[in-house]
Amino acid sequence: MAHEARSAGSLSPSRDATDIRAELDSTSWATVLAPRLAQFAAVARHEHVTRAARELGVPQSTLSRAMVRLELDLGVTLFARQGRTVSLTPAGRGFLASVERALGEVERSAESVRADADPLSGRVAFGFLHTLGPETVPALLRAFRADHPRIRFQLVQNYGEAMLAGLRAGQLDLCLTSPVPDAPDLVVRRLDEQRLRLVVPADHRLASRRRVRLAEASGELFVSLEAGYGLRRITDALCAEAGFTPRVGFEGEEAETLRGLVAAGLGVALLPPPLVPRPGVVELTVTAPRAVREIGVAWLGGHADTAPVAAFKKFLLGRRGQLLPD
């Protein structure tokens, strides 16, 4: 090995393995070894410390000491020294295979995050409610991509609480949700509101009406989204404001499924307007209480945006009052 004579011979640890293991108890192998893995791979590739040091841009003596320290920490001889050159021991060859895989994964991960942050072709992880999927979100993306044609989207449809968990876990950059959350770790901006209608079967006693007070449905069986869904919380709150607790006979996960249940005569529901009219149901305007749901965009506070996320966030905030179709 081409380095100072005191470290050129066979490995002679100055500390025993017990001391080294005690030192590692408070940390991890990854923390200890990671800074030296690329150095080890370079020495193994060149089989020469001087050439490896030149490639890495470090002093030869620094690289030599790093390799000796690596062997000391592992308690394994990785290199056989022959003069100014080195060759891998069997243990060194096995270690190199794992090191190259680890370094390759780091390289791929670095390239991936850099690509996702690219201002022109990066990625936005965007969540939204199921009810916004058929029309609202496609229209938003079409308008945004007119000026940002190469930005990529990872789209996630889910209910509100699951999307907020996705924000906190770093799985989503932004989400459209309702009701608008109130949480100290989230930043929320209200974008629009959507009227909810009382949906009844076509042969229902209220079907001949155009408007209704919600209290008039207090004796009805309701079909609703499952507990935890934002629209379910809104339904429960509006019914409470009207003076009653709804009797829920059927629970589902999607608004159009609930409309189908209403059409089948299985109950009534508070729902946003449909994309297209649904046969078998009548949709009544609720005059009291004011039946709306606020829709807002949320993101995790205290985190810097990548350029694509910042561009899409600015676009969404510019759609205040124009988010939903007329």
mmCIF file of N, CA and C in Angstrom, residues 228-293:
data_model
loop_
_atom_site.group_PDB
_atom_site.id
_atom_site.type_symbol
_atom_site.label_atom_id
_atom_site.label_comp_id
_atom_site.label_asym_id
_atom_site.label_seq_id
_atom_site.Cartn_x
_atom_site.Cartn_y
_atom_site.Cartn_z
ATOM 1 N N GLY A 228 -65.003 9.190 9.981
ATOM 2 C CA GLY A 228 -63.632 9.540 9.621
ATOM 3 C C GLY A 228 -63.543 10.296 8.322
ATOM 4 N N TYR A 229 -64.556 10.146 7.468
ATOM 5 C CA TYR A 229 -64.603 10.907 6.228
ATOM 6 C C TYR A 229 -65.086 12.326 6.530
ATOM 7 N N GLY A 230 -64.534 13.300 5.819
ATOM 8 C CA GLY A 230 -64.896 14.687 6.055
ATOM 9 C C GLY A 230 -66.365 14.963 5.833
ATOM 10 N N LEU A 231 -66.928 14.393 4.749
ATOM 11 C CA LEU A 231 -68.340 14.639 4.459
ATOM 12 C C LEU A 231 -69.235 14.051 5.541
ATOM 13 N N ARG A 232 -68.798 12.977 6.182
ATOM 14 C CA ARG A 232 -69.579 12.413 7.286
ATOM 15 C C ARG A 232 -69.582 13.386 8.468
ATOM 16 N N ARG A 233 -68.444 13.976 8.764
ATOM 17 C CA ARG A 233 -68.379 14.933 9.869
ATOM 18 C C ARG A 233 -69.252 16.150 9.571
ATOM 19 N N ILE A 234 -69.244 16.590 8.320
ATOM 20 C CA ILE A 234 -70.074 17.734 7.937
ATOM 21 C C ILE A 234 -71.546 17.383 8.062
ATOM 22 N N THR A 235 -71.927 16.193 7.594
ATOM 23 C CA THR A 235 -73.322 15.743 7.702
ATOM 24 C C THR A 235 -73.774 15.715 9.151
ATOM 25 N N ASP A 236 -72.948 15.122 10.026
ATOM 26 C CA ASP A 236 -73.313 15.034 11.441
ATOM 27 C C ASP A 236 -73.451 16.431 12.048
ATOM 28 N N ALA A 237 -72.549 17.344 11.675
ATOM 29 C CA ALA A 237 -72.592 18.701 12.238
ATOM 30 C C ALA A 237 -73.823 19.465 11.762
ATOM 31 N N LEU A 238 -74.167 19.338 10.484
ATOM 32 C CA LEU A 238 -75.337 20.037 9.958
ATOM 33 C C LEU A 238 -76.625 19.497 10.575
ATOM 34 N N CYS A 239 -76.699 18.185 10.730
ATOM 35 C CA CYS A 239 -77.885 17.609 11.353
ATOM 36 C C CYS A 239 -78.004 18.062 12.815
ATOM 37 N N ALA A 240 -76.872 18.121 13.505
ATOM 38 C CA ALA A 240 -76.893 18.606 14.891
ATOM 39 C C ALA A 240 -77.369 20.050 14.945
ATOM 40 N N GLU A 241 -76.934 20.866 13.971
ATOM 41 C CA GLU A 241 -77.372 22.260 13.920
ATOM 42 C C GLU A 241 -78.873 22.347 13.642
ATOM 43 N N ALA A 242 -79.391 21.346 12.899
ATOM 44 C CA ALA A 242 -80.829 21.313 12.607
ATOM 45 C C ALA A 242 -81.630 20.705 13.741
ATOM 46 N N GLY A 243 -80.953 20.214 14.772
ATOM 47 C CA GLY A 243 -81.657 19.748 15.961
ATOM 48 C C GLY A 243 -81.844 18.251 16.071
ATOM 49 N N PHE A 244 -81.114 17.449 15.325
ATOM 50 C CA PHE A 244 -81.287 16.004 15.437
ATOM 51 C C PHE A 244 -79.981 15.281 15.126
ATOM 52 N N THR A 245 -79.948 14.018 15.525
ATOM 53 C CA THR A 245 -78.829 13.130 15.203
ATOM 54 C C THR A 245 -79.291 12.176 14.115
ATOM 55 N N PRO A 246 -78.615 12.120 12.981
ATOM 56 C CA PRO A 246 -79.101 11.265 11.892
ATOM 57 C C PRO A 246 -78.990 9.773 12.232
ATOM 58 N N ARG A 247 -80.017 9.040 11.867
ATOM 59 C CA ARG A 247 -79.954 7.570 11.958
ATOM 60 C C ARG A 247 -79.333 7.059 10.661
ATOM 61 N N VAL A 248 -78.156 6.469 10.767
ATOM 62 C CA VAL A 248 -77.414 6.034 9.581
ATOM 63 C C VAL A 248 -77.644 4.539 9.388
ATOM 64 N N GLY A 249 -78.268 4.201 8.273
ATOM 65 C CA GLY A 249 -78.548 2.794 7.991
ATOM 66 C C GLY A 249 -77.496 2.120 7.141
ATOM 67 N N PHE A 250 -76.834 2.902 6.275
ATOM 68 C CA PHE A 250 -75.812 2.356 5.391
ATOM 69 C C PHE A 250 -74.637 3.328 5.333
ATOM 70 N N GLU A 251 -73.432 2.783 5.349
ATOM 71 C CA GLU A 251 -72.222 3.583 5.239
ATOM 72 C C GLU A 251 -71.430 3.125 4.015
ATOM 73 N N GLY A 252 -70.824 4.086 3.336
ATOM 74 C CA GLY A 252 -70.026 3.757 2.163
ATOM 75 C C GLY A 252 -68.755 4.569 2.119
ATOM 76 N N GLU A 253 -68.023 4.447 1.008
ATOM 77 C CA GLU A 253 -66.743 5.137 0.857
ATOM 78 C C GLU A 253 -66.727 6.082 -0.336
ATOM 79 N N GLU A 254 -67.853 6.208 -1.033
ATOM 80 C CA GLU A 254 -67.832 7.001 -2.267
ATOM 81 C C GLU A 254 -69.217 7.596 -2.493
ATOM 82 N N ALA A 255 -69.253 8.890 -2.875
ATOM 83 C CA ALA A 255 -70.511 9.620 -2.942
ATOM 84 C C ALA A 255 -71.482 9.028 -3.956
ATOM 85 N N GLU A 256 -71.006 8.624 -5.117
ATOM 86 C CA GLU A 256 -71.923 8.098 -6.129
ATOM 87 C C GLU A 256 -72.520 6.760 -5.718
ATOM 88 N N THR A 257 -71.801 5.991 -4.921
ATOM 89 C CA THR A 257 -72.385 4.762 -4.369
ATOM 90 C C THR A 257 -73.555 5.114 -3.451
ATOM 91 N N LEU A 258 -73.381 6.172 -2.661
ATOM 92 C CA LEU A 258 -74.474 6.604 -1.788
ATOM 93 C C LEU A 258 -75.680 7.032 -2.605
ATOM 94 N N ARG A 259 -75.451 7.731 -3.731
ATOM 95 C CA ARG A 259 -76.579 8.111 -4.594
ATOM 96 C C ARG A 259 -77.318 6.872 -5.093
ATOM 97 N N GLY A 260 -76.562 5.838 -5.422
ATOM 98 C CA GLY A 260 -77.204 4.599 -5.854
ATOM 99 C C GLY A 260 -78.060 3.995 -4.762
ATOM 100 N N LEU A 261 -77.578 4.074 -3.520
ATOM 101 C CA LEU A 261 -78.366 3.556 -2.402
ATOM 102 C C LEU A 261 -79.637 4.376 -2.202
ATOM 103 N N VAL A 262 -79.527 5.692 -2.375
ATOM 104 C CA VAL A 262 -80.723 6.535 -2.289
ATOM 105 C C VAL A 262 -81.704 6.172 -3.399
ATOM 106 N N ALA A 263 -81.195 6.009 -4.626
ATOM 107 C CA ALA A 263 -82.066 5.643 -5.753
ATOM 108 C C ALA A 263 -82.788 4.326 -5.497
ATOM 109 N N ALA A 264 -82.144 3.446 -4.734
ATOM 110 C CA ALA A 264 -82.755 2.156 -4.415
ATOM 111 C C ALA A 264 -83.748 2.252 -3.259
ATOM 112 N N GLY A 265 -83.960 3.461 -2.742
ATOM 113 C CA GLY A 265 -84.943 3.653 -1.677
ATOM 114 C C GLY A 265 -84.448 3.286 -0.297
ATOM 115 N N LEU A 266 -83.119 3.267 -0.102
ATOM 116 C CA LEU A 266 -82.562 2.808 1.164
ATOM 117 C C LEU A 266 -82.288 3.935 2.152
ATOM 118 N N GLY A 267 -82.597 5.172 1.763
ATOM 119 C CA GLY A 267 -82.382 6.279 2.672
ATOM 120 C C GLY A 267 -82.209 7.579 1.924
ATOM 121 N N VAL A 268 -81.843 8.630 2.666
ATOM 122 C CA VAL A 268 -81.564 9.939 2.078
ATOM 123 C C VAL A 268 -80.116 10.280 2.404
ATOM 124 N N ALA A 269 -79.571 11.302 1.734
ATOM 125 C CA ALA A 269 -78.165 11.640 1.953
ATOM 126 C C ALA A 269 -77.917 13.118 1.692
ATOM 127 N N LEU A 270 -76.918 13.678 2.374
ATOM 128 C CA LEU A 270 -76.405 15.011 2.074
ATOM 129 C C LEU A 270 -75.160 14.834 1.216
ATOM 130 N N LEU A 271 -75.230 15.342 -0.031
ATOM 131 C CA LEU A 271 -74.143 15.092 -0.972
ATOM 132 C C LEU A 271 -73.854 16.328 -1.808
ATOM 133 N N PRO A 272 -72.627 16.441 -2.308
ATOM 134 C CA PRO A 272 -72.331 17.500 -3.280
ATOM 135 C C PRO A 272 -73.001 17.186 -4.611
ATOM 136 N N PRO A 273 -73.111 18.167 -5.496
ATOM 137 C CA PRO A 273 -73.777 17.926 -6.780
ATOM 138 C C PRO A 273 -73.072 16.824 -7.573
ATOM 139 N N PRO A 274 -73.838 16.060 -8.353
ATOM 140 C CA PRO A 274 -73.230 14.999 -9.157
ATOM 141 C C PRO A 274 -72.610 15.569 -10.429
ATOM 142 N N LEU A 275 -71.723 14.793 -11.025
ATOM 143 C CA LEU A 275 -71.132 15.193 -12.298
ATOM 144 C C LEU A 275 -72.199 15.205 -13.388
ATOM 145 N N VAL A 276 -73.039 14.183 -13.398
ATOM 146 C CA VAL A 276 -74.178 14.117 -14.326
ATOM 147 C C VAL A 276 -75.400 13.716 -13.504
ATOM 148 N N PRO A 277 -76.596 14.134 -13.908
ATOM 149 C CA PRO A 277 -77.806 13.792 -13.151
ATOM 150 C C PRO A 277 -77.958 12.282 -13.001
ATOM 151 N N ARG A 278 -78.409 11.858 -11.832
ATOM 152 C CA ARG A 278 -78.585 10.443 -11.540
ATOM 153 C C ARG A 278 -80.068 10.102 -11.574
ATOM 154 N N PRO A 279 -80.492 9.156 -12.437
ATOM 155 C CA PRO A 279 -81.908 8.753 -12.435
ATOM 156 C C PRO A 279 -82.301 8.157 -11.088
ATOM 157 N N GLY A 280 -83.563 8.351 -10.748
ATOM 158 C CA GLY A 280 -84.088 7.718 -9.536
ATOM 159 C C GLY A 280 -83.945 8.537 -8.284
ATOM 160 N N VAL A 281 -83.329 9.723 -8.369
ATOM 161 C CA VAL A 281 -83.189 10.560 -7.186
ATOM 162 C C VAL A 281 -83.620 11.988 -7.515
ATOM 163 N N VAL A 282 -83.957 12.734 -6.474
ATOM 164 C CA VAL A 282 -84.252 14.157 -6.582
ATOM 165 C C VAL A 282 -83.323 14.873 -5.607
ATOM 166 N N GLU A 283 -82.737 15.971 -6.063
ATOM 167 C CA GLU A 283 -81.760 16.708 -5.257
ATOM 168 C C GLU A 283 -82.370 18.039 -4.828
ATOM 169 N N LEU A 284 -82.495 18.212 -3.524
ATOM 170 C CA LEU A 284 -83.200 19.358 -2.961
ATOM 171 C C LEU A 284 -82.215 20.359 -2.368
ATOM 172 N N THR A 285 -82.483 21.627 -2.598
ATOM 173 C CA THR A 285 -81.707 22.697 -1.977
ATOM 174 C C THR A 285 -82.064 22.772 -0.502
ATOM 175 N N VAL A 286 -81.053 22.796 0.348
ATOM 176 C CA VAL A 286 -81.272 22.896 1.791
ATOM 177 C C VAL A 286 -81.237 24.370 2.172
ATOM 178 N N THR A 287 -82.352 24.873 2.708
ATOM 179 C CA THR A 287 -82.437 26.303 3.038
ATOM 180 C C THR A 287 -81.944 26.613 4.441
ATOM 181 N N ALA A 288 -82.017 25.650 5.345
ATOM 182 C CA ALA A 288 -81.559 25.878 6.711
ATOM 183 C C ALA A 288 -81.192 24.532 7.336
ATOM 184 N N PRO A 289 -80.037 24.456 8.002
ATOM 185 C CA PRO A 289 -78.981 25.466 8.048
ATOM 186 C C PRO A 289 -78.284 25.580 6.685
ATOM 187 N N ARG A 290 -77.397 26.539 6.566
ATOM 188 C CA ARG A 290 -76.660 26.717 5.315
ATOM 189 C C ARG A 290 -75.768 25.492 5.103
ATOM 190 N N ALA A 291 -76.094 24.711 4.077
ATOM 191 C CA ALA A 291 -75.426 23.422 3.872
ATOM 192 C C ALA A 291 -74.341 23.561 2.805
ATOM 193 N N VAL A 292 -73.117 23.781 3.255
ATOM 194 C CA VAL A 292 -71.984 23.884 2.339
ATOM 195 C C VAL A 292 -70.806 23.137 2.957
ATOM 196 N N ARG A 293 -69.867 22.803 2.116
ATOM 197 C CA ARG A 293 -68.586 22.326 2.630
ATOM 198 C C ARG A 293 -67.483 23.199 2.046
#
